[in-house]
Amino acid sequence: MSAINRIAVIGAGTMGGGIAISAICSGIHVNMIDASQETLERAQARVQKYLNRQVEKGRMTGDATAEAEARLTCSTDLAEAAGSDLVVEAVFEDLAIKQSVFREIERAVATTTILATNTSALKVAEIGSKMALPERLCGMHYFSPAEVNPIVEVIKAENTAPETVAAVLLFLSQCKKEAIECKDHSGF
């Protein structure tokens, strides 16, 4: 399995923004997608603030932060997720909304693209129940703040393919996160 080089994060709120920061600081290209341009602008300001703090604290150089920032693009068009190796959904914690988003994601990306939900309580199998290819979906629950906290729960639904979990574990390793594999039930 090859490294994940390009991801899309759907939802630019608190969790989506943190996931994007974690990935760009780990050398991964991120397309952050949100229906709201205003939300995207707030997320971009948050990324800039985070990177500036890393320079102030001596954790990153100015060149490294410029490179990280260059790895981030933003869009209001879900079609921009095409070409991603992995798509991470981080939208409002509502089953119907998440199911709808994944149906749209499936239309936008290749059938080989790995899909993950950042759900904190919903069953991954229920989220994927309306998908054409639910075997490529797993849970990837980051703890807040996602850009700092090293723990991420990886949730395998009963129909999640082993290759999906392996790809997500590789991605999290690239991001220097500690993955904890969990069963697909409420609260994991």
C-alpha angles and dihedrals in degrees: 000000000000127000120272108247104169130036137173120217113203109207123035098209127112097302098036091050092049092048089051092050092050092051099045090048087054095054098262123133112236131195106196110202127192134157090232121071088196091057090049091052091051090049091050090051089050091051091050092048091050093049092047089053090052089056092046090052092047093243095118135021123237089250092052092051091048089052091048092049090049089058090064124085126171132208143167090212117092089202086074088075088075111111094032120133089208134017118202117197115209104166132133114312097253122123097217092048093049092047090051092048092052092050088054092045091052090056092050103047139053119271088246095059114114114232128204135180123211091211115155099196114001120099112256091219090057092048090051096042093098095046125107091221108026091163089079093058127090136157121261106182113187120198117231128291087037094191092058110025110086096204122097124170114220111205121199115199118209091262098039111122117238088234089060092055091044091053092049092048089051091050092050090049089053087053092048092243126148109235122209113194112221140182120252104257135110112297090007 
